[in-house]
């Protein structure tokens, strides 16, 4: 709906006045629909856009100025002002916001029509591709990425701790014995593991594994 913005508004055709309006008077209707009305609320794919690492926030500000949708996953932490380690008292520490995946911004599929405009922004490189194939995530995979970023931003005391125990069965996922199953035999004071790797009839002891190199077998 459109209304006259001034007290006396005259509409002219050539030199003849054909209508006069008063402020507040309804003068016609305008469409509220535009090209963005057809954009889906949830994209079907999230594409990965490469940007200069460390410039993620600057690129996101440029997106906001141009009305471009994008998602830069960030992790917020509170560190001790003196040591730089995680602060035991967050209200006394210094808050730091950093990219979860530096140099990568997630771009919804409906913004690909503006890819030339996006590439023209400073510090933007191109869409991430493997050969001729573009890399993208489904909505459910994107939600998983968000959940991981939220978990990473929690203080250590609030993170779910995995408790390891002697005689617990694990799968090794990193290192020389990746892909083998093993049995925990010892956990030292630093959290490093000594495990017995099962290999048919024979086995071998492996020491010095960390929690990041194993997965629990449920």
GROMACS .gro file of C-alpha atoms in nm:
model
  218
    1UNK     CA    1   0.000   0.000   0.000
    2UNK     CA    2   0.135   0.346  -0.082
    3UNK     CA    3   0.034   0.679   0.064
    4UNK     CA    4   0.126   1.038  -0.012
    5UNK     CA    5   0.428   1.152   0.190
    6UNK     CA    6   0.373   1.528   0.159
    7UNK     CA    7   0.076   1.749   0.240
    8UNK     CA    8   0.000   1.847  -0.120
    9UNK     CA    9   0.119   1.620  -0.399
   10UNK     CA   10   0.013   1.682  -0.757
   11UNK     CA   11   0.047   1.425  -1.031
   12UNK     CA   12   0.103   1.576  -1.373
   13UNK     CA   13   0.062   1.442  -1.723
   14UNK     CA   14   0.224   1.683  -1.963
   15UNK     CA   15   0.119   2.026  -1.841
   16UNK     CA   16  -0.224   1.923  -1.716
   17UNK     CA   17  -0.289   1.831  -1.354
   18UNK     CA   18  -0.511   1.525  -1.336
   19UNK     CA   19  -0.508   1.431  -0.967
   20UNK     CA   20  -0.427   1.583  -0.629
   21UNK     CA   21  -0.347   1.402  -0.304
   22UNK     CA   22  -0.339   1.486   0.064
   23UNK     CA   23  -0.088   1.350   0.312
   24UNK     CA   24  -0.192   1.006   0.440
   25UNK     CA   25  -0.439   0.948   0.157
   26UNK     CA   26  -0.412   0.603  -0.004
   27UNK     CA   27  -0.292   0.650  -0.359
   28UNK     CA   28  -0.240   0.291  -0.474
   29UNK     CA   29  -0.084  -0.044  -0.402
   30UNK     CA   30   0.267  -0.172  -0.458
   31UNK     CA   31   0.384  -0.533  -0.470
   32UNK     CA   32   0.585  -0.652  -0.171
   33UNK     CA   33   0.722  -0.944  -0.373
   34UNK     CA   34   1.060  -0.922  -0.540
   35UNK     CA   35   1.320  -1.164  -0.669
   36UNK     CA   36   1.415  -1.269  -0.316
   37UNK     CA   37   1.066  -1.397  -0.241
   38UNK     CA   38   1.144  -1.715  -0.435
   39UNK     CA   39   1.450  -1.796  -0.225
   40UNK     CA   40   1.394  -2.112  -0.016
   41UNK     CA   41   1.420  -2.077   0.361
   42UNK     CA   42   1.649  -2.380   0.384
   43UNK     CA   43   1.906  -2.432   0.107
   44UNK     CA   44   1.942  -2.777  -0.041
   45UNK     CA   45   2.321  -2.748  -0.047
   46UNK     CA   46   2.590  -2.546   0.129
   47UNK     CA   47   2.891  -2.478  -0.094
   48UNK     CA   48   3.238  -2.406   0.045
   49UNK     CA   49   3.386  -2.071  -0.051
   50UNK     CA   50   3.760  -2.019  -0.012
   51UNK     CA   51   3.874  -1.688   0.134
   52UNK     CA   52   4.206  -1.556   0.262
   53UNK     CA   53   4.265  -1.716   0.608
   54UNK     CA   54   4.231  -1.455   0.879
   55UNK     CA   55   4.005  -1.237   0.664
   56UNK     CA   56   3.687  -1.438   0.725
   57UNK     CA   57   3.524  -1.168   0.939
   58UNK     CA   58   3.607  -0.897   0.684
   59UNK     CA   59   3.447  -1.099   0.404
   60UNK     CA   60   3.136  -1.160   0.616
   61UNK     CA   61   3.104  -0.785   0.676
   62UNK     CA   62   3.122  -0.733   0.300
   63UNK     CA   63   2.848  -0.995   0.259
   64UNK     CA   64   2.628  -0.807   0.505
   65UNK     CA   65   2.680  -0.477   0.323
   66UNK     CA   66   2.577  -0.637  -0.008
   67UNK     CA   67   2.289  -0.847   0.128
   68UNK     CA   68   2.464  -1.177   0.054
   69UNK     CA   69   2.385  -1.484   0.265
   70UNK     CA   70   2.673  -1.685   0.405
   71UNK     CA   71   2.784  -1.867   0.717
   72UNK     CA   72   3.124  -1.846   0.884
   73UNK     CA   73   3.138  -2.093   1.171
   74UNK     CA   74   3.309  -1.938   1.471
   75UNK     CA   75   3.425  -2.062   1.809
   76UNK     CA   76   3.414  -1.836   2.115
   77UNK     CA   77   3.655  -1.900   2.400
   78UNK     CA   78   3.755  -1.714   2.714
   79UNK     CA   79   4.125  -1.713   2.800
   80UNK     CA   80   4.330  -1.601   3.095
   81UNK     CA   81   4.461  -1.253   3.020
   82UNK     CA   82   4.805  -1.337   3.158
   83UNK     CA   83   4.869  -1.693   3.041
   84UNK     CA   84   4.650  -1.720   2.733
   85UNK     CA   85   4.513  -2.055   2.856
   86UNK     CA   86   4.144  -2.136   2.913
   87UNK     CA   87   4.016  -1.912   3.192
   88UNK     CA   88   3.884  -2.085   3.504
   89UNK     CA   89   3.675  -1.777   3.575
   90UNK     CA   90   3.525  -1.674   3.239
   91UNK     CA   91   3.390  -1.344   3.371
   92UNK     CA   92   3.748  -1.234   3.443
   93UNK     CA   93   3.900  -1.357   3.117
   94UNK     CA   94   3.926  -1.218   2.766
   95UNK     CA   95   3.676  -1.335   2.506
   96UNK     CA   96   3.820  -1.446   2.172
   97UNK     CA   97   3.612  -1.524   1.865
   98UNK     CA   98   3.796  -1.717   1.594
   99UNK     CA   99   3.690  -1.903   1.278
  100UNK     CA  100   3.624  -2.274   1.329
  101UNK     CA  101   3.748  -2.345   0.975
  102UNK     CA  102   3.978  -2.054   0.881
  103UNK     CA  103   3.963  -1.967   0.515
  104UNK     CA  104   3.627  -2.133   0.448
  105UNK     CA  105   3.282  -1.973   0.435
  106UNK     CA  106   2.966  -2.175   0.370
  107UNK     CA  107   2.758  -2.037   0.085
  108UNK     CA  108   2.392  -2.144   0.033
  109UNK     CA  109   2.311  -2.274  -0.313
  110UNK     CA  110   2.072  -1.990  -0.397
  111UNK     CA  111   2.361  -1.741  -0.383
  112UNK     CA  112   2.544  -1.909  -0.672
  113UNK     CA  113   2.355  -1.682  -0.911
  114UNK     CA  114   2.563  -1.396  -0.764
  115UNK     CA  115   2.895  -1.580  -0.771
  116UNK     CA  116   3.059  -1.322  -1.002
  117UNK     CA  117   2.969  -1.045  -0.757
  118UNK     CA  118   3.098  -1.256  -0.469
  119UNK     CA  119   3.429  -1.330  -0.642
  120UNK     CA  120   3.482  -0.956  -0.690
  121UNK     CA  121   3.493  -0.901  -0.311
  122UNK     CA  122   3.841  -0.851  -0.167
  123UNK     CA  123   3.997  -1.163  -0.007
  124UNK     CA  124   3.750  -1.399  -0.180
  125UNK     CA  125   3.913  -1.672  -0.389
  126UNK     CA  126   3.668  -1.922  -0.540
  127UNK     CA  127   3.442  -2.215  -0.462
  128UNK     CA  128   3.625  -2.518  -0.325
  129UNK     CA  129   3.652  -2.790  -0.587
  130UNK     CA  130   3.818  -3.129  -0.621
  131UNK     CA  131   3.905  -3.142  -0.987
  132UNK     CA  132   3.583  -3.049  -1.163
  133UNK     CA  133   3.359  -3.143  -0.869
  134UNK     CA  134   3.234  -2.876  -0.631
  135UNK     CA  135   3.243  -2.951  -0.260
  136UNK     CA  136   2.914  -2.905  -0.075
  137UNK     CA  137   2.726  -3.022   0.233
  138UNK     CA  138   2.367  -3.133   0.281
  139UNK     CA  139   2.157  -2.943   0.540
  140UNK     CA  140   2.190  -3.227   0.793
  141UNK     CA  141   2.568  -3.230   0.747
  142UNK     CA  142   2.576  -2.854   0.794
  143UNK     CA  143   2.383  -2.892   1.119
  144UNK     CA  144   2.644  -3.142   1.237
  145UNK     CA  145   2.918  -2.888   1.163
  146UNK     CA  146   2.733  -2.629   1.370
  147UNK     CA  147   2.696  -2.873   1.660
  148UNK     CA  148   3.069  -2.948   1.651
  149UNK     CA  149   3.153  -2.577   1.652
  150UNK     CA  150   2.922  -2.520   1.950
  151UNK     CA  151   3.087  -2.807   2.137
  152UNK     CA  152   3.433  -2.668   2.063
  153UNK     CA  153   3.327  -2.335   2.209
  154UNK     CA  154   3.223  -2.484   2.543
  155UNK     CA  155   3.456  -2.452   2.843
  156UNK     CA  156   3.648  -2.777   2.912
  157UNK     CA  157   3.445  -2.833   3.227
  158UNK     CA  158   3.122  -2.848   3.024
  159UNK     CA  159   3.245  -3.079   2.751
  160UNK     CA  160   3.141  -3.438   2.759
  161UNK     CA  161   3.441  -3.636   2.879
  162UNK     CA  162   3.508  -3.984   2.745
  163UNK     CA  163   3.635  -4.204   3.029
  164UNK     CA  164   3.879  -4.472   2.926
  165UNK     CA  165   3.935  -4.785   3.132
  166UNK     CA  166   4.164  -5.086   3.141
  167UNK     CA  167   4.042  -5.381   2.929
  168UNK     CA  168   3.823  -5.151   2.722
  169UNK     CA  169   3.806  -5.238   2.352
  170UNK     CA  170   3.898  -4.966   2.104
  171UNK     CA  171   3.958  -4.912   1.733
  172UNK     CA  172   4.275  -4.731   1.625
  173UNK     CA  173   4.192  -4.460   1.371
  174UNK     CA  174   4.527  -4.286   1.325
  175UNK     CA  175   4.889  -4.391   1.301
  176UNK     CA  176   5.074  -4.703   1.188
  177UNK     CA  177   4.806  -4.938   1.324
  178UNK     CA  178   4.504  -4.747   1.193
  179UNK     CA  179   4.218  -4.987   1.120
  180UNK     CA  180   4.316  -5.242   1.387
  181UNK     CA  181   4.122  -5.323   1.702
  182UNK     CA  182   4.295  -5.326   2.036
  183UNK     CA  183   4.254  -5.369   2.411
  184UNK     CA  184   4.364  -5.101   2.658
  185UNK     CA  185   4.629  -5.239   2.896
  186UNK     CA  186   4.761  -4.924   3.063
  187UNK     CA  187   4.685  -4.550   3.093
  188UNK     CA  188   4.971  -4.332   3.219
  189UNK     CA  189   4.945  -4.006   3.413
  190UNK     CA  190   4.951  -3.801   3.090
  191UNK     CA  191   4.659  -3.994   2.940
  192UNK     CA  192   4.872  -4.188   2.694
  193UNK     CA  193   4.771  -4.545   2.629
  194UNK     CA  194   4.944  -4.879   2.604
  195UNK     CA  195   4.725  -5.116   2.406
  196UNK     CA  196   4.737  -5.473   2.283
  197UNK     CA  197   4.668  -5.480   1.911
  198UNK     CA  198   4.486  -5.790   1.800
  199UNK     CA  199   4.607  -5.944   1.475
  200UNK     CA  200   4.465  -6.290   1.431
  201UNK     CA  201   4.653  -6.542   1.647
  202UNK     CA  202   4.928  -6.298   1.733
  203UNK     CA  203   4.925  -5.953   1.878
  204UNK     CA  204   5.158  -5.667   1.958
  205UNK     CA  205   5.179  -5.403   2.228
  206UNK     CA  206   5.170  -5.040   2.120
  207UNK     CA  207   5.254  -4.754   2.357
  208UNK     CA  208   5.209  -4.380   2.342
  209UNK     CA  209   4.865  -4.359   2.176
  210UNK     CA  210   4.648  -4.058   2.256
  211UNK     CA  211   4.270  -4.025   2.277
  212UNK     CA  212   4.261  -3.854   1.936
  213UNK     CA  213   4.401  -4.170   1.773
  214UNK     CA  214   4.133  -4.409   1.897
  215UNK     CA  215   3.758  -4.466   1.902
  216UNK     CA  216   3.564  -4.663   2.161
  217UNK     CA  217   3.390  -4.977   2.041
  218UNK     CA  218   3.037  -4.979   2.178
   0.00000   0.00000   0.00000
